[in-house]
PDB file of C-alpha atoms and ligand atoms in Angstrom:
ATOM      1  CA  UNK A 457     -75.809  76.596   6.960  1.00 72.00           C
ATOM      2  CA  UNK A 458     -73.148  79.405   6.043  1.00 90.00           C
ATOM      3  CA  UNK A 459     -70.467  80.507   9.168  1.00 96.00           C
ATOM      4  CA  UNK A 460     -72.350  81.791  12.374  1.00 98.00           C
ATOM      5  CA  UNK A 461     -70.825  85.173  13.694  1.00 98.00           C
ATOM      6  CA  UNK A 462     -71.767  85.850  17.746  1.00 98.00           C
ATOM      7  CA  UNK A 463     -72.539  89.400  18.240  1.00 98.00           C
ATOM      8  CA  UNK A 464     -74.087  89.691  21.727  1.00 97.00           C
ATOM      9  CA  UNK A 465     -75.026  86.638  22.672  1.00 97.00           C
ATOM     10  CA  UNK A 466     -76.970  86.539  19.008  1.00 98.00           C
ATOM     11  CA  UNK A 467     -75.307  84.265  16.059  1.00 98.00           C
ATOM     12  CA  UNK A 468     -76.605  85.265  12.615  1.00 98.00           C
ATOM     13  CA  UNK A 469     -75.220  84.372   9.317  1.00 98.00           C
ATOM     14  CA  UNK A 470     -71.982  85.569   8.157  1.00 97.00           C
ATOM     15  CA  UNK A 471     -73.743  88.010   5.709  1.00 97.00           C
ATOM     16  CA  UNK A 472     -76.330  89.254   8.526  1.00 97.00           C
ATOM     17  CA  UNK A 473     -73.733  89.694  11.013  1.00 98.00           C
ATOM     18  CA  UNK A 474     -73.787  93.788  10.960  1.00 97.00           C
ATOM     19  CA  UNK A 475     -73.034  96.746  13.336  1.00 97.00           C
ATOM     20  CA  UNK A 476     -73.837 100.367  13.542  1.00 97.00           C
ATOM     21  CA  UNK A 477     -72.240 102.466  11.163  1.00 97.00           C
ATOM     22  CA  UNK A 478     -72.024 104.845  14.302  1.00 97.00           C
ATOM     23  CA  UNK A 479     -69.519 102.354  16.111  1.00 98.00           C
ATOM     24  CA  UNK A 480     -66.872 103.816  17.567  1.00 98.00           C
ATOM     25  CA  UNK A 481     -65.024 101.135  16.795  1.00 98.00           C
ATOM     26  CA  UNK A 482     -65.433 101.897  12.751  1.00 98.00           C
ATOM     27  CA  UNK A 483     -65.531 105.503  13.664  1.00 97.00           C
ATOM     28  CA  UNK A 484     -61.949 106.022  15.520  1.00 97.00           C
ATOM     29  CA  UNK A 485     -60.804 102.219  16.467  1.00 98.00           C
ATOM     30  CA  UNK A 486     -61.964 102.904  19.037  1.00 98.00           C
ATOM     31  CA  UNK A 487     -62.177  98.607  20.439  1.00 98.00           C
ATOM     32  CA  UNK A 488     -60.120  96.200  21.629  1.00 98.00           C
ATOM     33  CA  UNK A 489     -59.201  92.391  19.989  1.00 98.00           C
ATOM     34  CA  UNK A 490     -57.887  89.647  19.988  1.00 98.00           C
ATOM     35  CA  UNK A 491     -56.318  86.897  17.514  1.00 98.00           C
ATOM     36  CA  UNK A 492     -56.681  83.541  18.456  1.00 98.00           C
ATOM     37  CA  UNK A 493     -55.739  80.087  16.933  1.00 98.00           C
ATOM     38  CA  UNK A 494     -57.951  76.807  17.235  1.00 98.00           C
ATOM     39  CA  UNK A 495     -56.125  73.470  17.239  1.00 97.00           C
ATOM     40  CA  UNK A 496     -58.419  70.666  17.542  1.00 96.00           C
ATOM     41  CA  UNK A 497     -62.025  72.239  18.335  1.00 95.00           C
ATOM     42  CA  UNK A 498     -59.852  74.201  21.402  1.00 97.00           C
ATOM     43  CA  UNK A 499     -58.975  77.743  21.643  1.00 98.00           C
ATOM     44  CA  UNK A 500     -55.203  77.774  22.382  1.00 98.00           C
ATOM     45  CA  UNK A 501     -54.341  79.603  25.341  1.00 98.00           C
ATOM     46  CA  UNK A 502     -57.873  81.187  25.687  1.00 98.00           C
ATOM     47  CA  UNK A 503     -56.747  82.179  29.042  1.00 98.00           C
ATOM     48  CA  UNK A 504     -54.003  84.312  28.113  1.00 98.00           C
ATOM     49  CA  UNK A 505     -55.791  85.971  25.172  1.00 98.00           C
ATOM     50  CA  UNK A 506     -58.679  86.715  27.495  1.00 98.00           C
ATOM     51  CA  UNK A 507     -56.554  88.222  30.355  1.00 98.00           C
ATOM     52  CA  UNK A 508     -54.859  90.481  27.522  1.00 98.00           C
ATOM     53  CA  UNK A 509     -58.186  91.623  26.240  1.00 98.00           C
ATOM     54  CA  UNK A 510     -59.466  92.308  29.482  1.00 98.00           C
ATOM     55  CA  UNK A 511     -55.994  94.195  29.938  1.00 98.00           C
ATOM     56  CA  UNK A 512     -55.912  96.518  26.551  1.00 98.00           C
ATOM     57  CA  UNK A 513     -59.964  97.074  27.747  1.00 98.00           C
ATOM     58  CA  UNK A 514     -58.877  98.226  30.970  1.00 98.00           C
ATOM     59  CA  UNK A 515     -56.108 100.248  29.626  1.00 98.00           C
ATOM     60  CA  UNK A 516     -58.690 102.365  26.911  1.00 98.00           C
ATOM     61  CA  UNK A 517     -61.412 102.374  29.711  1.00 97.00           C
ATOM     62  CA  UNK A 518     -63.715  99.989  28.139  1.00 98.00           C
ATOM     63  CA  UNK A 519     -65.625  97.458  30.179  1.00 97.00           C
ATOM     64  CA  UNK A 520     -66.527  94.418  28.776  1.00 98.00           C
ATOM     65  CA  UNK A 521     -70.254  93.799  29.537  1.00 97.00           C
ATOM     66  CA  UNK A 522     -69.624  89.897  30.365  1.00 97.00           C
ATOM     67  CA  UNK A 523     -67.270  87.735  32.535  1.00 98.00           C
ATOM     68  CA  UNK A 524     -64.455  86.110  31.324  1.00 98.00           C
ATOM     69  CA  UNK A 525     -66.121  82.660  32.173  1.00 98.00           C
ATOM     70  CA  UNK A 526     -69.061  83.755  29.799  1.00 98.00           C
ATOM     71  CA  UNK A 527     -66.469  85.063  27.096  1.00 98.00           C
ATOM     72  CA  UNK A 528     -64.851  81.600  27.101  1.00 98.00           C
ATOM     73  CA  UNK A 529     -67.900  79.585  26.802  1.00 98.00           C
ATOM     74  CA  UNK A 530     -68.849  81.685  24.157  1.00 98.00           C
ATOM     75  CA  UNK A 531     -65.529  81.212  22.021  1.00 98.00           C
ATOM     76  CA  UNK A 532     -66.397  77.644  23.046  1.00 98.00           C
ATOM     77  CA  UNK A 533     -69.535  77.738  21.656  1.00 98.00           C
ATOM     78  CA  UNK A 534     -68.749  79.720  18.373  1.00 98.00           C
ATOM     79  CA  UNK A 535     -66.028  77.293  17.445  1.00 98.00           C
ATOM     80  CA  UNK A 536     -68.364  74.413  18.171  1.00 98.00           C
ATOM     81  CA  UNK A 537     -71.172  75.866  15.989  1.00 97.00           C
ATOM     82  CA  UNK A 538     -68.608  76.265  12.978  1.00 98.00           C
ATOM     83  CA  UNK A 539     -67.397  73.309  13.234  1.00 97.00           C
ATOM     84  CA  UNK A 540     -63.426  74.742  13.376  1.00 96.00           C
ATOM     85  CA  UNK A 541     -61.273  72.173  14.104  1.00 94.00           C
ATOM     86  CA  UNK A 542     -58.083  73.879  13.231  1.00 95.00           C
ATOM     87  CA  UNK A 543     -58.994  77.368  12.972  1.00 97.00           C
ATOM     88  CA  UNK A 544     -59.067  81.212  13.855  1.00 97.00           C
ATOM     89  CA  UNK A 545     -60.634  83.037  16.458  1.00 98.00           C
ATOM     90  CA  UNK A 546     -61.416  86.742  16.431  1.00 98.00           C
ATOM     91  CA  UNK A 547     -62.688  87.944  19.156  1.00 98.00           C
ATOM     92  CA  UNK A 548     -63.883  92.069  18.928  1.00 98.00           C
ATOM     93  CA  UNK A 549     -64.660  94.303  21.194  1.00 98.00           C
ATOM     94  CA  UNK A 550     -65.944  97.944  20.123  1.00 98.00           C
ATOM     95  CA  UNK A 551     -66.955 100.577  22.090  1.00 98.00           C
ATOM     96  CA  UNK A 552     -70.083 100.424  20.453  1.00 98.00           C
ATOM     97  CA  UNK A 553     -72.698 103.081  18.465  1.00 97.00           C
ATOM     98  CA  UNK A 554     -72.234 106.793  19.453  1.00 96.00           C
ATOM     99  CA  UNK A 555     -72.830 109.848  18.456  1.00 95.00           C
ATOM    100  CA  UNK A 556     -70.326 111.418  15.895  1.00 96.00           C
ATOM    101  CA  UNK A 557     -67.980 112.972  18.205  1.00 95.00           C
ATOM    102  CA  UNK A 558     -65.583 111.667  20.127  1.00 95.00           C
ATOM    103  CA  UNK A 559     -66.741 110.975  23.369  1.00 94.00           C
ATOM    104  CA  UNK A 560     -66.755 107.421  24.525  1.00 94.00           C
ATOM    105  CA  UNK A 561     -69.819 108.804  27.422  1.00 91.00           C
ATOM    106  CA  UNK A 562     -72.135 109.127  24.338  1.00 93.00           C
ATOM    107  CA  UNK A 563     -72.075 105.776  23.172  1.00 91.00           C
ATOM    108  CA  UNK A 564     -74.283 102.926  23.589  1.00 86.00           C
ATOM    109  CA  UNK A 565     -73.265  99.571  24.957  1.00 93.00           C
ATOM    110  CA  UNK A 566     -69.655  97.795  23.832  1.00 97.00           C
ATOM    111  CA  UNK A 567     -70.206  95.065  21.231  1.00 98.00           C
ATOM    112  CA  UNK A 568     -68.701  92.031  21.325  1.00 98.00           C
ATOM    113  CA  UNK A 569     -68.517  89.863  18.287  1.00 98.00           C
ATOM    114  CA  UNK A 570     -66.700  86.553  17.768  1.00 98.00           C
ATOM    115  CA  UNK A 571     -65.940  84.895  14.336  1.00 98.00           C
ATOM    116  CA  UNK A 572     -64.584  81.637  14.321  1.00 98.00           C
ATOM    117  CA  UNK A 573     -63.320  80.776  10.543  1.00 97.00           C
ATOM    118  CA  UNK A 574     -60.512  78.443   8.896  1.00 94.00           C
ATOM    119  CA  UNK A 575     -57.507  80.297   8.684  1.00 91.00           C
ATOM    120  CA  UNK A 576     -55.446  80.891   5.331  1.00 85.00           C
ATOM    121  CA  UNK A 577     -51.443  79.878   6.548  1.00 87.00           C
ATOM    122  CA  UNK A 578     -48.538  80.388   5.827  1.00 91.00           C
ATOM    123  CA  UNK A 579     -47.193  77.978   2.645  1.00 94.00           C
ATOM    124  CA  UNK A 580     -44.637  75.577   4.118  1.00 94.00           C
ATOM    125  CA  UNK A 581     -42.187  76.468   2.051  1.00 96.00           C
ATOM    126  CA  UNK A 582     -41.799  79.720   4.473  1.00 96.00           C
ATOM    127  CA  UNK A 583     -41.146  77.387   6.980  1.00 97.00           C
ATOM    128  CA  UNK A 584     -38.808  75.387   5.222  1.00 97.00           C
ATOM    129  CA  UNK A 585     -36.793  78.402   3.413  1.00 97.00           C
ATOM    130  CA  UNK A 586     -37.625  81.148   5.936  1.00 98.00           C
ATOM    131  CA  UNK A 587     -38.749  84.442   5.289  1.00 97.00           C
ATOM    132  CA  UNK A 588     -37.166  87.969   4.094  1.00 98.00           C
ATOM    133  CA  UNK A 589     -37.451  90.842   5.891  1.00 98.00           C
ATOM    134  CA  UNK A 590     -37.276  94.946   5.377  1.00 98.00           C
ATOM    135  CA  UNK A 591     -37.137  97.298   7.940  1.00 98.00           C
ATOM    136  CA  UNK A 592     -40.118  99.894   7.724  1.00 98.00           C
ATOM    137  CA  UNK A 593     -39.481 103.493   8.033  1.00 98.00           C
ATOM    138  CA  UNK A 594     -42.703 103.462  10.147  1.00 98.00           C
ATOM    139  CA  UNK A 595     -41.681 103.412  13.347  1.00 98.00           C
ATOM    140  CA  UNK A 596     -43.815 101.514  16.345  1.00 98.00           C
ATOM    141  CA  UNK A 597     -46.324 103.718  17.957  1.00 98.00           C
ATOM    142  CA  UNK A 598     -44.747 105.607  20.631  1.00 97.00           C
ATOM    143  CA  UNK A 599     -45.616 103.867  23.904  1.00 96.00           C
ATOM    144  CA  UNK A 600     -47.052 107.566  25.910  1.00 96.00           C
ATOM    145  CA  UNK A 601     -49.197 108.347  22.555  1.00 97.00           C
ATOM    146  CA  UNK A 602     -50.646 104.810  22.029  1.00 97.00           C
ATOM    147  CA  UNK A 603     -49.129 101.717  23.893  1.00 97.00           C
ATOM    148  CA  UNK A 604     -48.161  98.961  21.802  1.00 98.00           C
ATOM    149  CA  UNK A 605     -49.209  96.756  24.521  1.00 98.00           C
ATOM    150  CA  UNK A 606     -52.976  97.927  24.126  1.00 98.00           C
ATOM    151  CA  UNK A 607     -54.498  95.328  21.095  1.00 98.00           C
ATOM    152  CA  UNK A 608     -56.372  98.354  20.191  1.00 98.00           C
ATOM    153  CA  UNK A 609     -58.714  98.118  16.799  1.00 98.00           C
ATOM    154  CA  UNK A 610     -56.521 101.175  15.153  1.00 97.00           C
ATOM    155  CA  UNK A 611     -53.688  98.965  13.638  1.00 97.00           C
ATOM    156  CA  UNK A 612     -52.749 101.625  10.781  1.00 98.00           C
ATOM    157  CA  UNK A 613     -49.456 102.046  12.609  1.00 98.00           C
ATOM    158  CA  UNK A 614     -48.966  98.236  11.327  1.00 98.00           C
ATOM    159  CA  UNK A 615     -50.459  98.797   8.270  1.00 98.00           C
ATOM    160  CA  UNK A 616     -48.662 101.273   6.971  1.00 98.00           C
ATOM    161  CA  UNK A 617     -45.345  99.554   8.050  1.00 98.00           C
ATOM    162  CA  UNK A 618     -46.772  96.621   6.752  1.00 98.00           C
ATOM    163  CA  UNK A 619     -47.578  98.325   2.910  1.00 98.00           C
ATOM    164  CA  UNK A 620     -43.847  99.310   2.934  1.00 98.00           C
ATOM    165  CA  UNK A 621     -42.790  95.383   3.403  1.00 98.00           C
ATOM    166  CA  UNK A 622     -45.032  94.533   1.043  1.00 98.00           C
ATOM    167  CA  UNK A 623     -44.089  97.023  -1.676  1.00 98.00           C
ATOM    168  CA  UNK A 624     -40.219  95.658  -0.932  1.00 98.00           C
ATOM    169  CA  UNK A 625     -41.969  92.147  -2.108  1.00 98.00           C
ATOM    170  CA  UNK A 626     -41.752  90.740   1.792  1.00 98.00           C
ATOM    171  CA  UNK A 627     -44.815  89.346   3.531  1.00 96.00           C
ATOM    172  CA  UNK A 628     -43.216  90.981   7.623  1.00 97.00           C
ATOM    173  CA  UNK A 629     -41.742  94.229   7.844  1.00 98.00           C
ATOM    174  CA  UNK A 630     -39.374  94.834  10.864  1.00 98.00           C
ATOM    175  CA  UNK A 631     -40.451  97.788  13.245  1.00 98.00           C
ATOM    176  CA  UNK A 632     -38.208 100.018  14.932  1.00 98.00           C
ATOM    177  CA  UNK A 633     -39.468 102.411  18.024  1.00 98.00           C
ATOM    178  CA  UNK A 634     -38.822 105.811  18.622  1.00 97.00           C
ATOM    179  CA  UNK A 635     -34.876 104.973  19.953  1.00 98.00           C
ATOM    180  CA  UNK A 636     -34.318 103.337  16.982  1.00 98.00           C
ATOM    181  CA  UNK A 637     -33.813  99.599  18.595  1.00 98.00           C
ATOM    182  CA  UNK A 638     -35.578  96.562  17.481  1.00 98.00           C
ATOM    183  CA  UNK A 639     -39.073  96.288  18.772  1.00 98.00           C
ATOM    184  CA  UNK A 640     -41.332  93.700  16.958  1.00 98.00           C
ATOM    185  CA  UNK A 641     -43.240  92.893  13.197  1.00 98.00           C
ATOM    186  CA  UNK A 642     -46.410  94.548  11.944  1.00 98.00           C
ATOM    187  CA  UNK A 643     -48.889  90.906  13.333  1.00 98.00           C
ATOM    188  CA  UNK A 644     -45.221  89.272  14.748  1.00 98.00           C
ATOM    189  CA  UNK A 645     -43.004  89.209  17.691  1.00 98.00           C
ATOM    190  CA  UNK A 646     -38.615  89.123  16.931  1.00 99.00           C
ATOM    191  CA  UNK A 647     -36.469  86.240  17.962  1.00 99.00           C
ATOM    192  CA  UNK A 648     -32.624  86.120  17.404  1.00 98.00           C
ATOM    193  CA  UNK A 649     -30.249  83.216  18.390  1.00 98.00           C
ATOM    194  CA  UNK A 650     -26.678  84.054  18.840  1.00 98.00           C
ATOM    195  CA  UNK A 651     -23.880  81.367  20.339  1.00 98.00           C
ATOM    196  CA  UNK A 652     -26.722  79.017  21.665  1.00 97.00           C
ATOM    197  CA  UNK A 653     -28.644  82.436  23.396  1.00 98.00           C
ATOM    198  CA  UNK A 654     -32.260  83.341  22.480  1.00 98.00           C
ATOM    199  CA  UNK A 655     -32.796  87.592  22.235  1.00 98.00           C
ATOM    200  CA  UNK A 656     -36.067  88.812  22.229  1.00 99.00           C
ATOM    201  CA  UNK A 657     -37.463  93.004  22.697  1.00 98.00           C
ATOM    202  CA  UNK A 658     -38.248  93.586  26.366  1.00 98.00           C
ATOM    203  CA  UNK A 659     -41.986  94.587  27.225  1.00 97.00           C
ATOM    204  CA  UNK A 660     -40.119  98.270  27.391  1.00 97.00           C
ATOM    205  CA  UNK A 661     -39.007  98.122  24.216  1.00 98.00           C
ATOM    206  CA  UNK A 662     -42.324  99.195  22.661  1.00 97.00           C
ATOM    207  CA  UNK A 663     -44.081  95.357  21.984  1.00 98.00           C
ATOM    208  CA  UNK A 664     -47.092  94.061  21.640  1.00 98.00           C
ATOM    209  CA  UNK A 665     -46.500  91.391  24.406  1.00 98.00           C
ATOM    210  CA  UNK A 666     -46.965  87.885  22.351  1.00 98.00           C
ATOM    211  CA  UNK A 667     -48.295  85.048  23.353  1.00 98.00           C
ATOM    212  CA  UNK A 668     -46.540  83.045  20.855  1.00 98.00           C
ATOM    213  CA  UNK A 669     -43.655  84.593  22.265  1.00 98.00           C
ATOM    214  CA  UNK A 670     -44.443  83.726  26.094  1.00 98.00           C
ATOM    215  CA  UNK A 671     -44.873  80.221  24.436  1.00 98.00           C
ATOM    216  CA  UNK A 672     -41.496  80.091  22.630  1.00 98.00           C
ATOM    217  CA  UNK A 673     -40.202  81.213  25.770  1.00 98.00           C
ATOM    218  CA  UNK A 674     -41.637  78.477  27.861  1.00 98.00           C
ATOM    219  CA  UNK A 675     -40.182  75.799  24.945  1.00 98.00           C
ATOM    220  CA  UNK A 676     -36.713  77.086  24.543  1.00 98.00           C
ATOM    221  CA  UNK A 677     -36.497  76.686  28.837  1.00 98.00           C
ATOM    222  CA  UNK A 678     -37.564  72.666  27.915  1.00 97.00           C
ATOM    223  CA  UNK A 679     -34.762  72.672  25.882  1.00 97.00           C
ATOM    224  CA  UNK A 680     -32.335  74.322  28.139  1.00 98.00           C
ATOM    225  CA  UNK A 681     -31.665  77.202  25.746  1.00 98.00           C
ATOM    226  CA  UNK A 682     -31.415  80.551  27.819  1.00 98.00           C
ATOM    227  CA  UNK A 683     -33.373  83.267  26.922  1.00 98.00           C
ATOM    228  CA  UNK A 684     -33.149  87.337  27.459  1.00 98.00           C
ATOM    229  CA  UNK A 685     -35.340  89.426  27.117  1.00 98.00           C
ATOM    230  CA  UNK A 686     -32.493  92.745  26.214  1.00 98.00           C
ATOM    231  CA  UNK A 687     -32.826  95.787  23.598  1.00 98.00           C
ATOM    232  CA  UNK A 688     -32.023  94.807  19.996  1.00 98.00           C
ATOM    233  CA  UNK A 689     -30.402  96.904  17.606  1.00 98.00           C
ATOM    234  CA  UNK A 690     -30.394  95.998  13.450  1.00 98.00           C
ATOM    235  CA  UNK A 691     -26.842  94.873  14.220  1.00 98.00           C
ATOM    236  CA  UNK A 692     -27.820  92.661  16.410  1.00 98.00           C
ATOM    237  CA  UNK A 693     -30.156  91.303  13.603  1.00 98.00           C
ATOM    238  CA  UNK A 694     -28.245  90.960  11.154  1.00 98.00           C
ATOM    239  CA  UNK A 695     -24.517  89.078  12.789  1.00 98.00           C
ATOM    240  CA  UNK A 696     -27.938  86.956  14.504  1.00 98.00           C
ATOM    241  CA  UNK A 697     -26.704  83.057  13.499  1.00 98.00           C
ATOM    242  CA  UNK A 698     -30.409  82.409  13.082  1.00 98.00           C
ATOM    243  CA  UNK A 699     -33.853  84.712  13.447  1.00 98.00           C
ATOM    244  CA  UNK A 700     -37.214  83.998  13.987  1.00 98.00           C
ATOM    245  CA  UNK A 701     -40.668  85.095  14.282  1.00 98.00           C
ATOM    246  CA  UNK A 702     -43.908  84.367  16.667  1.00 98.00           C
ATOM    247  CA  UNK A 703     -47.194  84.952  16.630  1.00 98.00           C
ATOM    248  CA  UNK A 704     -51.345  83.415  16.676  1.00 98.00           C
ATOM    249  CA  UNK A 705     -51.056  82.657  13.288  1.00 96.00           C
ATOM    250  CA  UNK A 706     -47.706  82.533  11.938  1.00 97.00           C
ATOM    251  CA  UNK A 707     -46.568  80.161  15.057  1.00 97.00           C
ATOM    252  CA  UNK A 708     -42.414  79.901  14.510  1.00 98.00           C
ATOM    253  CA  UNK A 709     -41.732  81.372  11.276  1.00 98.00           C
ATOM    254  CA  UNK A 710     -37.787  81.515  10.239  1.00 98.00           C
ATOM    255  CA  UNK A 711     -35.831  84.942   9.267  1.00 98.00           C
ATOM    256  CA  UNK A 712     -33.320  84.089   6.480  1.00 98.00           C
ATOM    257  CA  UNK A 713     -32.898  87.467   5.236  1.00 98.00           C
ATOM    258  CA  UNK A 714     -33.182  91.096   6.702  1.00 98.00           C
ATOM    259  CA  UNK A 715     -32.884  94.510   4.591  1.00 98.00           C
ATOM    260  CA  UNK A 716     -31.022  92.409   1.928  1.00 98.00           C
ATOM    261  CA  UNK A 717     -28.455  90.703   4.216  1.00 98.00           C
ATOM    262  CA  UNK A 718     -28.415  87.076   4.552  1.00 98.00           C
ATOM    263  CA  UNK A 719     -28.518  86.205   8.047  1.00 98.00           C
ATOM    264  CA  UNK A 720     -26.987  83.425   9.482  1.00 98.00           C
ATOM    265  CA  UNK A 721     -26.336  80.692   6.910  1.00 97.00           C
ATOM    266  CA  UNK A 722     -29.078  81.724   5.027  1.00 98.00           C
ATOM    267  CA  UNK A 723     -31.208  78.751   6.045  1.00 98.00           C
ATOM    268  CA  UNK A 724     -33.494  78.122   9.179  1.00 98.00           C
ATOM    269  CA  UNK A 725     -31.091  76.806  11.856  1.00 98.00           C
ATOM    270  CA  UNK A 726     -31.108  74.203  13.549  1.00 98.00           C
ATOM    271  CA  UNK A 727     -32.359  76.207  16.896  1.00 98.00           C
ATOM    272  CA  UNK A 728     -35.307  77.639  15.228  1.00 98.00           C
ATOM    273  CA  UNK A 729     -35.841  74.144  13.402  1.00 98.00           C
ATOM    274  CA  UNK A 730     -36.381  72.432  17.055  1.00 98.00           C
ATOM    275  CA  UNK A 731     -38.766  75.986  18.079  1.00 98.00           C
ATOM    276  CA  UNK A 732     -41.058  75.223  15.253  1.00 98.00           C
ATOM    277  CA  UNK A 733     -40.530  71.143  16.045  1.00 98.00           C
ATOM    278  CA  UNK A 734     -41.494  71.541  19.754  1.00 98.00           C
ATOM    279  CA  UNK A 735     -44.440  73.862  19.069  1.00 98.00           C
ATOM    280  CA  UNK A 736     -46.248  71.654  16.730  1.00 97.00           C
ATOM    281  CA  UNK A 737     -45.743  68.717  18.963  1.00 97.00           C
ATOM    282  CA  UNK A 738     -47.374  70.872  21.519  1.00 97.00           C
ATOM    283  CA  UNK A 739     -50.180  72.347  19.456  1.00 97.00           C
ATOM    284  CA  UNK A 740     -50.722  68.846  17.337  1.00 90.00           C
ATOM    285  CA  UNK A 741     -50.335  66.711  19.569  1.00 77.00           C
TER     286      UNK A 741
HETATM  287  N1  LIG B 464     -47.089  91.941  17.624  1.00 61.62           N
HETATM  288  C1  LIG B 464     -48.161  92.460  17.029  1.00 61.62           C
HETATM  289  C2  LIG B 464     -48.154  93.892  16.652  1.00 61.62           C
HETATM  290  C3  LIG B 464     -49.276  91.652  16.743  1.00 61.62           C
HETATM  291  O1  LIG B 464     -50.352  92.166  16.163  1.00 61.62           O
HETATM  292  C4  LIG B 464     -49.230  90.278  17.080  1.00 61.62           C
HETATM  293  C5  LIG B 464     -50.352  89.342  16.730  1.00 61.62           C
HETATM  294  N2  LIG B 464     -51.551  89.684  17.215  1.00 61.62           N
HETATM  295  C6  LIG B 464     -48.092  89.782  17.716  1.00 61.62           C
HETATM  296  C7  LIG B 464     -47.037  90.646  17.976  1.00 61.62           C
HETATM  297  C8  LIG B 464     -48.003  88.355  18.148  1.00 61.62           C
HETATM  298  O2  LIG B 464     -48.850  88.133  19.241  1.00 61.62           O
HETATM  299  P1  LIG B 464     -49.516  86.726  19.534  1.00 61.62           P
HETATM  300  O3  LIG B 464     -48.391  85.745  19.644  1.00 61.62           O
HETATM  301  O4  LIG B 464     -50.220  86.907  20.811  1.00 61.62           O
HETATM  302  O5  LIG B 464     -50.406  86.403  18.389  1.00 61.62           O
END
């Protein structure tokens, strides 16, 4: 039996696993998501990924038609069906089959679809060398037209800032937002280490709020490294001694280089070498 894909409390076969044409969420992106990785048969931090679903929901005035108890032991259910061990999660929710204009009154009921499925990484080799990085001269949405915080299904504000990184032959592109400071990656949150200190984007500064990141955070207080959460600038990227990157399915990714400059040594540091160390103890373990 091929992958089972959950669309309403139905699972049909990858291939069978269709929605209206007159989704909203095809129509205008108009749906919520969310991106979650599987270690060991187990969502990680299902919690977390539900709340911010439930949150970017709120925030486009979509109600989810079931609990978050019945959402988890659904993602339960849909990883134990596929048999994903070490995995991906995506968890959809549209605002369901409408009528061709806009309004969200004229629609039928949300849909909610969940495909577990093995996940394509990163080579280790980016985690050994670390990655190069180009700023984009697509900015991040601005926050009062559509909030970076809201995991909305209209990404092309990533995607075209994402073509541009990968036109300059680099998998990330950095993001700016409308003040021109630092805000995040296309799919990634920003980390720079400076004498010891970890520097990330404040909520404010226009972010997608991470749950790698919250994670990262969590690990560098284990190991005593403090942590601030303060607008970036470029400069502030590139004199960094080391940069890194979070996210679902990167994890801890290394910077090495940025818009051509070498940063740091030009090698993962040791800082971000103990990130990456401590998070696969803690997702592996
Ligand atoms: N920023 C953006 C724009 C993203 O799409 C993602 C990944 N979904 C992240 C940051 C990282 O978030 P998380 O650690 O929750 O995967």
């Amino acid at each position: 039996m091929g992958l089972q894909v959950y669309i309403n409390g139905t699972y049909f076969d990858k291939d069978d696993a269709k929605i209206s044409v007159y989704d909203h969420g095809l129509l205008y992106g108009d749906g919520v998501f969310e991106g979650i990785r599987s270690y060991g048969g187990k969502a990680f931090r299902l919690e977390e990924h539900l709340d911010r679903l439930w949150d970017s929901a709120r925030a486009i005035w979509l109600e989810i038609p079931l609990t978050k108890e019945a959402m988890t032991d659904a993602v339960n259910e849909t990883l134990a069906r596929n048999k994903i061990d070490d995995g991906y999660v995506r968890l959809v929710v549209t605002r369901g089959a409408g009528t061709l204009g806009l309004d969200p009154n004229r629609t039928s009921n949300p849909q909610v679809i969940i495909i577990a499925d093995r996940i394509s990484l990163y080579p280790e080799e980016f985690y050994d060398q670390g990655l190069e990085l180009v700023t984009a001269s697509t900015i991040r949405n601005h926050p009062a037209a559509l909030s970076p915080r809201i995991k909305s299904l209209n990404y092309l504000n990533n995607i075209l800032a994402k073509i541009e990184g990968l036109q300059a032959g680099c998998v990330e592109a950095l993001m700016l937002n409308t003040k021109g400071e630092v805000a995040e990656c296309t799919g990634d949150n920003i980390f720079v280490v400076r004498d010891g200190v970890l520097r990330t984007p404040p909520t404010d500064a226009g972010i997608l709020e991470g749950i790698t990141r919250d994670v990262v955070i969590e690990l560098a207080g284990e190991a005593e490294l403090p942590v601030r959460e303060v607008a970036l600038t470029r400069h502030d990227v590139y004199v960094a001694n080391e940069c890194f990157l979070t996210g679902s399915a990167a994890e801890v990714v290394p910077v090495v280089k940025v818009d051509n400059r070498v940063i740091g040594s030009g090698e993962p540091g040791p800082i971000t070498r103990d990130l990456i160390a401590r998070f696969r103890q803690l997702t592996r373990s």
